[in-house]
Coordinates of C-alpha atoms in Angstrom, one line a residue:
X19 CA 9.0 16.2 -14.6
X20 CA 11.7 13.9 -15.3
X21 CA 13.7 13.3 -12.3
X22 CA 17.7 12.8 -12.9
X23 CA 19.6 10.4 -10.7
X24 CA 22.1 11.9 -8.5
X25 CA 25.9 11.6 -9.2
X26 CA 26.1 8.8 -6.9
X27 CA 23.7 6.3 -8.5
X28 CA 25.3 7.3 -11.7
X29 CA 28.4 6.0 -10.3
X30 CA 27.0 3.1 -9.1
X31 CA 25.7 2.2 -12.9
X32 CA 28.4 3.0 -14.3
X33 CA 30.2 0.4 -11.9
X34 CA 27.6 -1.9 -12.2
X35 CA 28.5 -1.9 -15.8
X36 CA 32.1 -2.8 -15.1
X37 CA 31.0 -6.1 -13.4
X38 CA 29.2 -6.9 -16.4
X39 CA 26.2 -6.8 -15.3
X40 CA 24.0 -3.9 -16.6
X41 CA 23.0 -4.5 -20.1
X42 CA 23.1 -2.8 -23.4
X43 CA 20.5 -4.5 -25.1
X44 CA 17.2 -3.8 -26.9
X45 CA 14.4 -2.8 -25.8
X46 CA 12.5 -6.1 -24.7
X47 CA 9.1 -6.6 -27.1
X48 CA 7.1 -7.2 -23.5
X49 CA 7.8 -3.2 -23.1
X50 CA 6.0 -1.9 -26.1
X51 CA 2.9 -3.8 -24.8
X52 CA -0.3 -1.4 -23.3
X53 CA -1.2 -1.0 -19.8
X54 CA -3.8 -3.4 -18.9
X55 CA -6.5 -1.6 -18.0
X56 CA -9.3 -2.4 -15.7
X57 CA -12.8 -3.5 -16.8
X58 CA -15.7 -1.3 -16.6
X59 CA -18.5 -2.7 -14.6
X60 CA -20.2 -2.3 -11.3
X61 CA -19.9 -3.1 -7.7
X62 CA -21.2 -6.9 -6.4
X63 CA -25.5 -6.6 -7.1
X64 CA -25.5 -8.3 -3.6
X65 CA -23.8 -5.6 -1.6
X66 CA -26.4 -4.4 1.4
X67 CA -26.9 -0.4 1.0
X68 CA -24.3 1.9 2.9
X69 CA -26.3 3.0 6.3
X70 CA -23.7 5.0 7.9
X71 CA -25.0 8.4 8.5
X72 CA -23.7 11.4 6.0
X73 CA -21.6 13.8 7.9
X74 CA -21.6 18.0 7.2
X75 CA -19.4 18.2 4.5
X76 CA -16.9 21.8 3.5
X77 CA -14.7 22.6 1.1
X78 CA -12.7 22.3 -1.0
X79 CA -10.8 24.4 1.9
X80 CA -8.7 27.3 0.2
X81 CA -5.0 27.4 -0.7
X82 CA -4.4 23.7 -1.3
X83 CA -1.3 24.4 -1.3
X84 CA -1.1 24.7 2.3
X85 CA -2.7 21.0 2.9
X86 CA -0.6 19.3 5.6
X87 CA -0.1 15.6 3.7
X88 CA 3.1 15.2 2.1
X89 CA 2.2 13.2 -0.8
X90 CA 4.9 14.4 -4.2
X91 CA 7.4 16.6 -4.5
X92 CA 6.8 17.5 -7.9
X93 CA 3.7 19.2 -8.6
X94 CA 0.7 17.1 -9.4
X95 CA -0.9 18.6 -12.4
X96 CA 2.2 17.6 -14.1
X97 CA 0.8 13.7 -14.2
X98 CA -3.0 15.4 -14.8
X99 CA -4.0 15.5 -11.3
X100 CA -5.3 18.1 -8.8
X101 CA -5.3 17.8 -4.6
X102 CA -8.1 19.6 -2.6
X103 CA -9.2 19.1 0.9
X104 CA -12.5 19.4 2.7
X105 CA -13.6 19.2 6.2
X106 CA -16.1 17.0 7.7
X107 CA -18.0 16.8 10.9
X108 CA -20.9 15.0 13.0
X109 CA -22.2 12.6 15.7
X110 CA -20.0 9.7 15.6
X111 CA -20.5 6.5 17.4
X112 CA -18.0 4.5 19.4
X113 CA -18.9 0.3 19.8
X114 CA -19.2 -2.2 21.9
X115 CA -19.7 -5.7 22.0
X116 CA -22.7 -7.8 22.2
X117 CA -21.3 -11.1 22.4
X118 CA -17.8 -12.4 22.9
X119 CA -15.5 -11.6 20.4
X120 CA -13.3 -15.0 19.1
X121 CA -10.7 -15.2 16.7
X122 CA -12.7 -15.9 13.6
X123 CA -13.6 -12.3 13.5
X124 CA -17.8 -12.8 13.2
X125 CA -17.7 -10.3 15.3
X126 CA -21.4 -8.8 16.9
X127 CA -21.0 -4.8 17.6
X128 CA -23.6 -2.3 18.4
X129 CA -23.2 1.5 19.3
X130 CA -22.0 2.2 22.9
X131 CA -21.7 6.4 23.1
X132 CA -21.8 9.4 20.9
X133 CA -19.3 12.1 20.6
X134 CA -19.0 15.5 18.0
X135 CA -16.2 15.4 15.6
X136 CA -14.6 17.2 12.6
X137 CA -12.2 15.8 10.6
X138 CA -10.8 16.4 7.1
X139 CA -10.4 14.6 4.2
X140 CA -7.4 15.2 0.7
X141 CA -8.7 14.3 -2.3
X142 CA -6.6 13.8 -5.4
X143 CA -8.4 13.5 -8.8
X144 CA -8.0 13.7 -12.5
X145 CA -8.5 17.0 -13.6
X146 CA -10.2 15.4 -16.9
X147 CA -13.3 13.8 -15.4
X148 CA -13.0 11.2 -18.9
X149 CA -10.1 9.7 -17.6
X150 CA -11.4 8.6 -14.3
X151 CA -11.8 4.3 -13.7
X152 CA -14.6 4.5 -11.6
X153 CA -12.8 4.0 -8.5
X154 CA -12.1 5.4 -5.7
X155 CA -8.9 4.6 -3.0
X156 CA -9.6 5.6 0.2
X157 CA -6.6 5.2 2.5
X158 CA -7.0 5.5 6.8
X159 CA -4.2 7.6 7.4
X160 CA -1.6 6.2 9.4
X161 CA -0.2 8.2 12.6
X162 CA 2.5 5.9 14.0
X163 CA 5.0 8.6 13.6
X164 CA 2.2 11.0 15.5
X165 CA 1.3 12.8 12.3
X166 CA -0.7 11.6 9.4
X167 CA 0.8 10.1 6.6
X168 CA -0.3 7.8 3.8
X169 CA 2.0 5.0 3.2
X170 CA 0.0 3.6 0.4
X171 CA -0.3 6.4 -1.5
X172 CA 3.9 6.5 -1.8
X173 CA 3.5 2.5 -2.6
X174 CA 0.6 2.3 -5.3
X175 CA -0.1 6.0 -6.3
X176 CA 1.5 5.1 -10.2
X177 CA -1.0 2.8 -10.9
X178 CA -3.4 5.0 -8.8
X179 CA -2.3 7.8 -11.4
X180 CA -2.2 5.9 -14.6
X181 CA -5.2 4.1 -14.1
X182 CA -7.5 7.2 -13.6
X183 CA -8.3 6.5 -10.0
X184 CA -9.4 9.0 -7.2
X185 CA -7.4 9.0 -4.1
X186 CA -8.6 10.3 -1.0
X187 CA -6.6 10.2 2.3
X188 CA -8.8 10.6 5.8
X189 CA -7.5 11.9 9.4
X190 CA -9.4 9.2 11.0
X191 CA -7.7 9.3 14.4
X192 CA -7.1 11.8 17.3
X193 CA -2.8 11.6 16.9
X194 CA -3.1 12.8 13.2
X195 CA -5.9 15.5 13.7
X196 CA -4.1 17.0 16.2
X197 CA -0.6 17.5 15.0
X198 CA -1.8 19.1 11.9
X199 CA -3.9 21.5 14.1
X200 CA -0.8 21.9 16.2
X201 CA 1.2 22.6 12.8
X202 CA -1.9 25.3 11.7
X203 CA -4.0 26.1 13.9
X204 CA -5.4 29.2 11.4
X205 CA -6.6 26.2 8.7
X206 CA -6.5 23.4 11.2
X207 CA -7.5 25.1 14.4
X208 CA -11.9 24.3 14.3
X209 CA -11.1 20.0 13.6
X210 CA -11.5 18.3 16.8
X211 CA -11.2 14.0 17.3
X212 CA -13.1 12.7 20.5
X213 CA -10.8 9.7 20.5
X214 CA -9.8 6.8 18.5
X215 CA -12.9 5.0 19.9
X216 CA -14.8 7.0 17.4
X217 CA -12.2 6.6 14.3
X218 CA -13.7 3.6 13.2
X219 CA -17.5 5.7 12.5
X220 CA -15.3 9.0 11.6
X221 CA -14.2 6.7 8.6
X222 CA -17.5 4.8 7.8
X223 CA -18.7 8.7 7.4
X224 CA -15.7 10.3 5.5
X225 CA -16.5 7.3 2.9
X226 CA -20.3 7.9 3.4
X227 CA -19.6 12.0 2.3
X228 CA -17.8 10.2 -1.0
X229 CA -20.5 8.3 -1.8
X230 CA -23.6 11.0 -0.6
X231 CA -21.9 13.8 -1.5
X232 CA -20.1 13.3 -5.0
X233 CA -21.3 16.5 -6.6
X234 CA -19.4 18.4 -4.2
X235 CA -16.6 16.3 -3.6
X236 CA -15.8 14.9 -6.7
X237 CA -17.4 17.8 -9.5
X238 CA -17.6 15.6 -12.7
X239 CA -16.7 12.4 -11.9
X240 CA -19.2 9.1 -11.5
X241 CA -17.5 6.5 -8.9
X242 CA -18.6 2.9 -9.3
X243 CA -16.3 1.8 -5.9
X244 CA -14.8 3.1 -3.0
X245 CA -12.0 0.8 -1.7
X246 CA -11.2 1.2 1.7
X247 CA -7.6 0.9 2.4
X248 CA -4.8 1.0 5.6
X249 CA -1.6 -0.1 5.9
X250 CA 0.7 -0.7 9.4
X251 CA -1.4 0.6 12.7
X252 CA -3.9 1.4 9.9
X253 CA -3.8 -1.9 8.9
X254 CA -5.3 -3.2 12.6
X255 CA -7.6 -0.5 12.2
X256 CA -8.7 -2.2 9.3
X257 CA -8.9 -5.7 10.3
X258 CA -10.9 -4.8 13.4
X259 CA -13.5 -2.5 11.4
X260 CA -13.7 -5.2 8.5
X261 CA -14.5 -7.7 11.3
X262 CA -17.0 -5.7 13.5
X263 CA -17.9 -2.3 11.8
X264 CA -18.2 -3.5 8.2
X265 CA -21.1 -5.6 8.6
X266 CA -23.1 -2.9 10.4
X267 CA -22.3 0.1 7.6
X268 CA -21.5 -1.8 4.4
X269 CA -19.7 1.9 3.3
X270 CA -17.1 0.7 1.4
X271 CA -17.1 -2.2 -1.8
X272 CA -13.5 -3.8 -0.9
X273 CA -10.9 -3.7 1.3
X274 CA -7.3 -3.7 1.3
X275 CA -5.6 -4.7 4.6
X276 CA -1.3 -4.1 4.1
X277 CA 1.2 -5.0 6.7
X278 CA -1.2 -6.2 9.5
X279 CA -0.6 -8.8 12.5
X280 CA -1.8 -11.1 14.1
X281 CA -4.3 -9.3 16.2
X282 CA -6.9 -6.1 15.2
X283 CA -6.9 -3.1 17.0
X284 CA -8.9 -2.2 20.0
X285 CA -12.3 -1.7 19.5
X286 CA -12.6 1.1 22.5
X287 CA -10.0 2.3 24.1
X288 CA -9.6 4.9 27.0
X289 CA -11.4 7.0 28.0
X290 CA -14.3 5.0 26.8
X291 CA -14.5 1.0 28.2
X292 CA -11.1 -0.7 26.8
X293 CA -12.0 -3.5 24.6
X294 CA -9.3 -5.2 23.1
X295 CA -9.1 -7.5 20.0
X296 CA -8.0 -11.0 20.7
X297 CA -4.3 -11.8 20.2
X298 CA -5.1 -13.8 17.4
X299 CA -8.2 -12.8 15.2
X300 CA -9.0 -14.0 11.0
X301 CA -10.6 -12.0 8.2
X302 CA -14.4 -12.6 8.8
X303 CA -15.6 -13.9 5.4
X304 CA -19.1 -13.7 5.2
X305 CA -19.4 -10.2 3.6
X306 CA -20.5 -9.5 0.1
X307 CA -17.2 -6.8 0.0
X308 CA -13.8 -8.7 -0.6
X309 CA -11.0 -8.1 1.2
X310 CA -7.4 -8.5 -0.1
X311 CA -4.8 -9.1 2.6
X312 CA -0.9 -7.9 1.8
X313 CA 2.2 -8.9 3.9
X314 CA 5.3 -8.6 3.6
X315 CA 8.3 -10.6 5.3
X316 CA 8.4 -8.3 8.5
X317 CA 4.6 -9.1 8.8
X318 CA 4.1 -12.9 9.1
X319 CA 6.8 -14.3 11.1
X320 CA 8.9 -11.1 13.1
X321 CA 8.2 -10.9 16.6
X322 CA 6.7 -7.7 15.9
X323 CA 3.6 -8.6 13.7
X324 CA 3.9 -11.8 13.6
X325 CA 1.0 -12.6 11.6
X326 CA 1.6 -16.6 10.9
X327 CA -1.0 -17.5 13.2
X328 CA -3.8 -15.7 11.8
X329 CA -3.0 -17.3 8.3
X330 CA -6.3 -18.1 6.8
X331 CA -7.0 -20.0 3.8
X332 CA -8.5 -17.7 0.5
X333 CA -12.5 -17.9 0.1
X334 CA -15.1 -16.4 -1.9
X335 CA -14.6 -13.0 -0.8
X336 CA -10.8 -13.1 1.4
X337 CA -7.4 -13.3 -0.9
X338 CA -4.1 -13.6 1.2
X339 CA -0.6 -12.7 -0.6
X340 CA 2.6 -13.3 1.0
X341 CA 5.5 -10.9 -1.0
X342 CA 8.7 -12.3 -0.9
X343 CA 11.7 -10.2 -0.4
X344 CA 9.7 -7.0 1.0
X345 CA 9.8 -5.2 4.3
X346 CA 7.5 -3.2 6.4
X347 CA 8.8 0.0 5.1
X348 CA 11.2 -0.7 2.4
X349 CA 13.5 2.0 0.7
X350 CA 11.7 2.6 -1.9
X351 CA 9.1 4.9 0.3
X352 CA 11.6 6.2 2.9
X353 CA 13.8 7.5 -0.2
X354 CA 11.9 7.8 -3.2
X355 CA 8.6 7.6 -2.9
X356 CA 8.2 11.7 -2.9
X357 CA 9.5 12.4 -6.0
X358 CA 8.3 8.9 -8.3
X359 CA 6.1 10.8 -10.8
X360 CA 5.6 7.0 -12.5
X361 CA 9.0 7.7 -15.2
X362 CA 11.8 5.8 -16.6
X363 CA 14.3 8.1 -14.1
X364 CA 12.1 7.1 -11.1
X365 CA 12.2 3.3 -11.8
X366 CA 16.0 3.6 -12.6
X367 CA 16.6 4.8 -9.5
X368 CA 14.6 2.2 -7.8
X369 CA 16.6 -0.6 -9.4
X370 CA 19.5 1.3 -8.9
X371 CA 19.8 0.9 -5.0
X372 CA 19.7 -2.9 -5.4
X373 CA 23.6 -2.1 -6.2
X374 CA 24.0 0.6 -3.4
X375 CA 21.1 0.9 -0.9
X376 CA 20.5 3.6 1.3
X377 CA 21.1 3.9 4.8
X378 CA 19.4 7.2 5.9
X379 CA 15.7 8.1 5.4
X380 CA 15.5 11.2 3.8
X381 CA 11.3 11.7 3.2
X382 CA 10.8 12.9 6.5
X383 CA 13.5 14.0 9.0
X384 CA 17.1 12.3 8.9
X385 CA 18.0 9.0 11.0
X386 CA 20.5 6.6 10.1
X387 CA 20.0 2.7 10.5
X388 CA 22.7 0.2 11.3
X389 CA 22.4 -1.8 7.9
X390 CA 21.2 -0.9 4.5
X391 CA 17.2 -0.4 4.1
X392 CA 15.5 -3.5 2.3
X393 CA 15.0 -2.5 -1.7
X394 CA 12.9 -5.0 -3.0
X395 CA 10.2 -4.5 -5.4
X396 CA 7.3 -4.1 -3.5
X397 CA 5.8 -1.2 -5.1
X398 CA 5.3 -3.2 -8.2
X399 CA 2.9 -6.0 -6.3
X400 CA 1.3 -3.6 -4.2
X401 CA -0.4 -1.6 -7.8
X402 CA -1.4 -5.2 -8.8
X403 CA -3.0 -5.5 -5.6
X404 CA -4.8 -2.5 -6.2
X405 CA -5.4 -3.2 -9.8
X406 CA -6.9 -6.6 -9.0
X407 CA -9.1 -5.4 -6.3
X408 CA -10.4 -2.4 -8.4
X409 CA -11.3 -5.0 -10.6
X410 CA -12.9 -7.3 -7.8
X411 CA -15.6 -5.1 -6.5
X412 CA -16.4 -3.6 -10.0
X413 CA -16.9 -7.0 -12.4
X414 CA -16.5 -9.5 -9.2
X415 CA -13.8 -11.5 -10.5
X416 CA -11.3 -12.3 -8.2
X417 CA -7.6 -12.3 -8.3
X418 CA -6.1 -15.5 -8.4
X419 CA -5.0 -17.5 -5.4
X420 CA -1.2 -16.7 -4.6
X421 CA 1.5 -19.2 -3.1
X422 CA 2.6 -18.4 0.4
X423 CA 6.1 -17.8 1.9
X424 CA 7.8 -21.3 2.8
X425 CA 8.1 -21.6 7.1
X426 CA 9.4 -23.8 9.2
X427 CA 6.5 -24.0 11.9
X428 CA 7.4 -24.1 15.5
X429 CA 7.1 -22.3 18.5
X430 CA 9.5 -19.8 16.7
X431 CA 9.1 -19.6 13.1
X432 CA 10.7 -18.9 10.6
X433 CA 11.6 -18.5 6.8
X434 CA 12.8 -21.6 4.7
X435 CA 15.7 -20.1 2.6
X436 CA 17.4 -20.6 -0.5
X437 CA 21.1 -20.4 -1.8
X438 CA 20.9 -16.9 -1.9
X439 CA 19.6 -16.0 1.4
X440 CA 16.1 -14.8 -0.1
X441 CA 13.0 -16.2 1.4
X442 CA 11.6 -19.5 -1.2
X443 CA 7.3 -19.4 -1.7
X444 CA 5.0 -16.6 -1.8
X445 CA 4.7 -13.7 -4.3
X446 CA 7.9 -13.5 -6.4
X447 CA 9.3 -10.5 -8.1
X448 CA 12.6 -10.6 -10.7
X449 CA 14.8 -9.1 -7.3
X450 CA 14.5 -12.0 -5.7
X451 CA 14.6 -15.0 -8.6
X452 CA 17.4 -12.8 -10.6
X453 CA 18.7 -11.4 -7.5
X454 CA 21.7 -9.3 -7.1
X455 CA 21.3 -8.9 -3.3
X456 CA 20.1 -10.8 -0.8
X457 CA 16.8 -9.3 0.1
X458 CA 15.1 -9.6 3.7
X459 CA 12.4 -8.2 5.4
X460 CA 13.9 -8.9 8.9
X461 CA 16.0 -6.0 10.2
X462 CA 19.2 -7.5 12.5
X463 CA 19.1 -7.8 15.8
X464 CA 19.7 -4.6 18.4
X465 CA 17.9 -2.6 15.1
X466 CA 17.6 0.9 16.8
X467 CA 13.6 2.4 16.8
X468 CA 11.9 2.6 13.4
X469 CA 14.8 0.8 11.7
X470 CA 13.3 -2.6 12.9
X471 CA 10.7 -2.4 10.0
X472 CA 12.8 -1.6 7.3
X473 CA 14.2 -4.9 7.0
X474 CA 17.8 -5.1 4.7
X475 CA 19.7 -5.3 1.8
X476 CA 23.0 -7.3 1.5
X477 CA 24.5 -6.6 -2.5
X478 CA 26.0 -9.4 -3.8
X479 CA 30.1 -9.2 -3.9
X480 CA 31.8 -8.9 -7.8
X481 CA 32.7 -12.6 -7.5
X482 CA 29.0 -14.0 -6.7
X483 CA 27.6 -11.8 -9.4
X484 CA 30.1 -12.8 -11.6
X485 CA 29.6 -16.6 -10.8
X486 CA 25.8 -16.1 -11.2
X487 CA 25.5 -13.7 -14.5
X488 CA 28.9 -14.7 -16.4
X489 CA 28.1 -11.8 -19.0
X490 CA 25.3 -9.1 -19.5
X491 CA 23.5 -11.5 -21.9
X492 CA 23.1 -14.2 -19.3
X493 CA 21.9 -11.2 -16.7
X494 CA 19.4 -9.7 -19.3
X495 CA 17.9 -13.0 -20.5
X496 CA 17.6 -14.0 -16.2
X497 CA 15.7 -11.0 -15.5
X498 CA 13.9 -11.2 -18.7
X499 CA 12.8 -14.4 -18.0
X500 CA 11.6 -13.4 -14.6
X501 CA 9.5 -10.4 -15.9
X502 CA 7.7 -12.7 -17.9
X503 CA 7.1 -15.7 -15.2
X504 CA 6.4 -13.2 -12.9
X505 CA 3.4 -10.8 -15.9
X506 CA 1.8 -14.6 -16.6
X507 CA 1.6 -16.0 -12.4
X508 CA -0.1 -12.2 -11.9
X509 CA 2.3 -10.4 -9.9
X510 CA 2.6 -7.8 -11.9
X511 CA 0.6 -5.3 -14.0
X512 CA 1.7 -5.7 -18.1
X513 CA 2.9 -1.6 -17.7
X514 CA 5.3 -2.5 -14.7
X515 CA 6.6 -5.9 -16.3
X516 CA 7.8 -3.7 -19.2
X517 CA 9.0 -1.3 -17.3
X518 CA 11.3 -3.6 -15.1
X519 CA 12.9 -5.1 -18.4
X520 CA 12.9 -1.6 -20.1
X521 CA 15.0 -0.1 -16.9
X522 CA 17.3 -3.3 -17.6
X523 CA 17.5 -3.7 -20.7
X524 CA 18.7 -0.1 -21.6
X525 CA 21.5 0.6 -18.9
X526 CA 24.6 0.8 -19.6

């Protein structure tokens, strides 16, 4: 399915056009050349064996299409996929500390109570097992808007897609299982969460069912990793399991933490013994499973994430990128992410709203912020990141190390900007070094609810675009240039670098 862009982003081409600034030019060499595709290989020879214990595994449930996970809005076997879902249950632990827990994150943990559970698990899978990479996403569902959702899937699932890879999504904690048993109780109704002191084993045994029970789970199809994955409250969920739980179940071959701050999450919470993270906590690195850590502006230096002071320098097995001109929640997911099958139309649009970005979310329920929604690129860094970790736990090879966003330290920090208003160091993409905006994770102050993570989008005036690109040559050979700075530094995938100049390149 080929999505066409509504009337009013072809209005805003077609004036985009008039300032001279969308191109009419060939199609750039870079996009004829093929997607780079991951290695084969297998997971690090040093990793311990997985001991978590293998849950009861059901399923696939019937009628997928009535699986609560809003994931596309066009149907899946279109792009050569299929979704199914399967329930899970056991004995899950919850943990406590046997020594205490500093900042470093070597982190001692040992079981402190049992409790039954059932959970569930979506799977989405290739429906020709011979185009399958080997590896397998699995994303902690995220419930801050007290229903599960999967923020990375809507961020990475084109490469996820193209690439062959198996994506599963898993109700970890007690928020998500119980809306979607409030939202069907006939499917739903027999799933039961003993507390988010348990999440933490509930997901070391929805990744042990992957790996003990592939035959039923994935018919076909021979995994070679499982990359565990959370983004936002997920995110601390992540950092605190990678730090404690990790080292006592070795489930999962990599890791990749988006959007965290500075601290984890609680390790138990109420009704079991609170025991919280400290305020400040690093990426333990003394684990044969990488982990790649993404943030974006709103992580590292807003007061609500602030993730500065856990900075850690890269090692062995820890890799740290910084993403410059990205948000929290940019528009890309809030607006499109639903209906991005991975084609020209969907990147058109993305690039698009550069020139006229959104103001009201539209994915899931209507609100409307007080400024435009952030639209920087962050999609396309977010499939390298998976890319290069894929990569990482199958051959071992890590992605290189990346700069990191320029701050002026203090007891209040804050982003060192240049003449364009756009954050200088870290990750760059061509939105922010051939900008037509200024770009900026942090959302202004008095930012009503959610809206304080979606950061914003100032489009340049006529006269600054004018002053910057004099004609659409000098625009086209900018970007151009960018794309190809940006494909040899690694921040992007060879596919998406030819993509961004092909979307370029032939407006107009």
């Amino acid at each position: 399915m080929i999505p066409t862009p509504p009337p009013r982003r072809r209005a805003v081409i077609v004036a985009v056009v008039a300032l001279a600034l969308v191109l009419a030019s060939s199609v750039s060499a870079l996009a004829a050349r093929s997607h780079h595709h991951r290695p084969a290989g297998r997971p690090h020879s040093s990793h311990p064996l997985p001991s978590a214990a293998v849950p009861t595994v059901s399923g696939p449930v019937a009628d997928p299409s009535q699986i609560i996970l809003p994931l596309a809005s066009y149907p899946l076997s279109s792009v050569g996929y299929h979704e199914s879902e399967f329930f899970f249950s056991g004995t899950a632990n919850a943990y406590t500390n046997t020594a205490p827990l500093g900042s470093d994150g070597d982190w001692t943990l040992k079981s402190a109570s049992t409790a039954p559970y059932e959970s569930r698990m979506v799977v989405v899978a290739p429906n020709n097992p011979a185009r399958f990479s080997g590896t397998v996403v699995v994303e902690w569902l995220n419930v801050s808007a007290s229903t599960d959702a999967a923020p990375d899937w809507e961020y990475a699932h084109d490469e996820m897609l193209r690439s062959g890879d198996v994506y599963v999504g898993v109700s970890a904690q007690a928020v998500g299982i119980n809306a979607i048993k409030a939202a069907d109780p006939t499917r739903y109704g027999a799933l039961n969460s003993p507390g988010d002191s348990y999440s933490y084993d509930v997901f070391s045994q929805g990744g042990m069912a992957l790996r003990a029970l592939t035959r039923q789970i994935l018919p076909g199809l021979h995994p070679r990793s499982f990359i565990a994955d959370g983004e936002s409250q997920s995110a601390s969920r992540m950092t605190t399991y990678v730090d404690g739980v990790a080292p006592l179940t070795h489930v999962y071959d990599g890791y990749l933490i988006h959007s965290r701050g500075a601290a984890g999450a609680a390790i138990s919470q109420a009704p079991q013994p609170a025991i919280a993270s400290p305020p400040v906590v690093e990426t333990r690195t003394d684990q044969a499973a990488p982990v790649l850590t993404f943030e974006t502006e709103t992580d590292v230096v807003s007061k609500i994430f602030n993730y500065f002071p856990a900075t850690q320098a890269d090692s062995k097995t820890f890799r740290l990128w910084e993403v410059a001109g990205t948000t929290h929640l940019d528009s890309s997911l809030l607006t499109l992410s639903q209906s991005d099958d991975g084609s020209w139309a969907a990147n058109q649009q993305e690039f698009a709203q550069m020139f006229s970005p959104p103001i009201t979310e539209t994915n899931a329920g209507t609100f409307t912020c007080t400024v435009p929604f952030n639209t920087g690129e962050e999609k396309y860094v977010m499939q390298t990141a998976i890319h290069d970790l894929a990569r990482w736990t199958q051959t071992g090879i890590p992605p290189r190390s990346m700069p990191r966003f320029s701050v002026n330290a203090g007891a209040t920090p804050s982003y060192v900007l240049d003449a364009n208003g756009n954050v200088t160091g870290g990750i760059r993409t061509p939105a922010v070094d051939t900008p037509v905006a200024t770009l900026s994770g942090l959302a202004p102050a008095g930012a009503p609810g959610f809206c304080i993570l979606f950061g914003q989008t100032t489009p340049f005036s006529a006269q600054k675009l004018t002053s910057l690109y004099p004609s659409h040559r000098a625009f086209v050979r900018d970007w151009d240039r960018s794309v190809s700075r940006d494909l040899r530094a690694g921040y992007l995938l060879s596919q998406d670098a030819a993509t961004l100049q092909d979307v370029v390149s032939t407006l107009g």
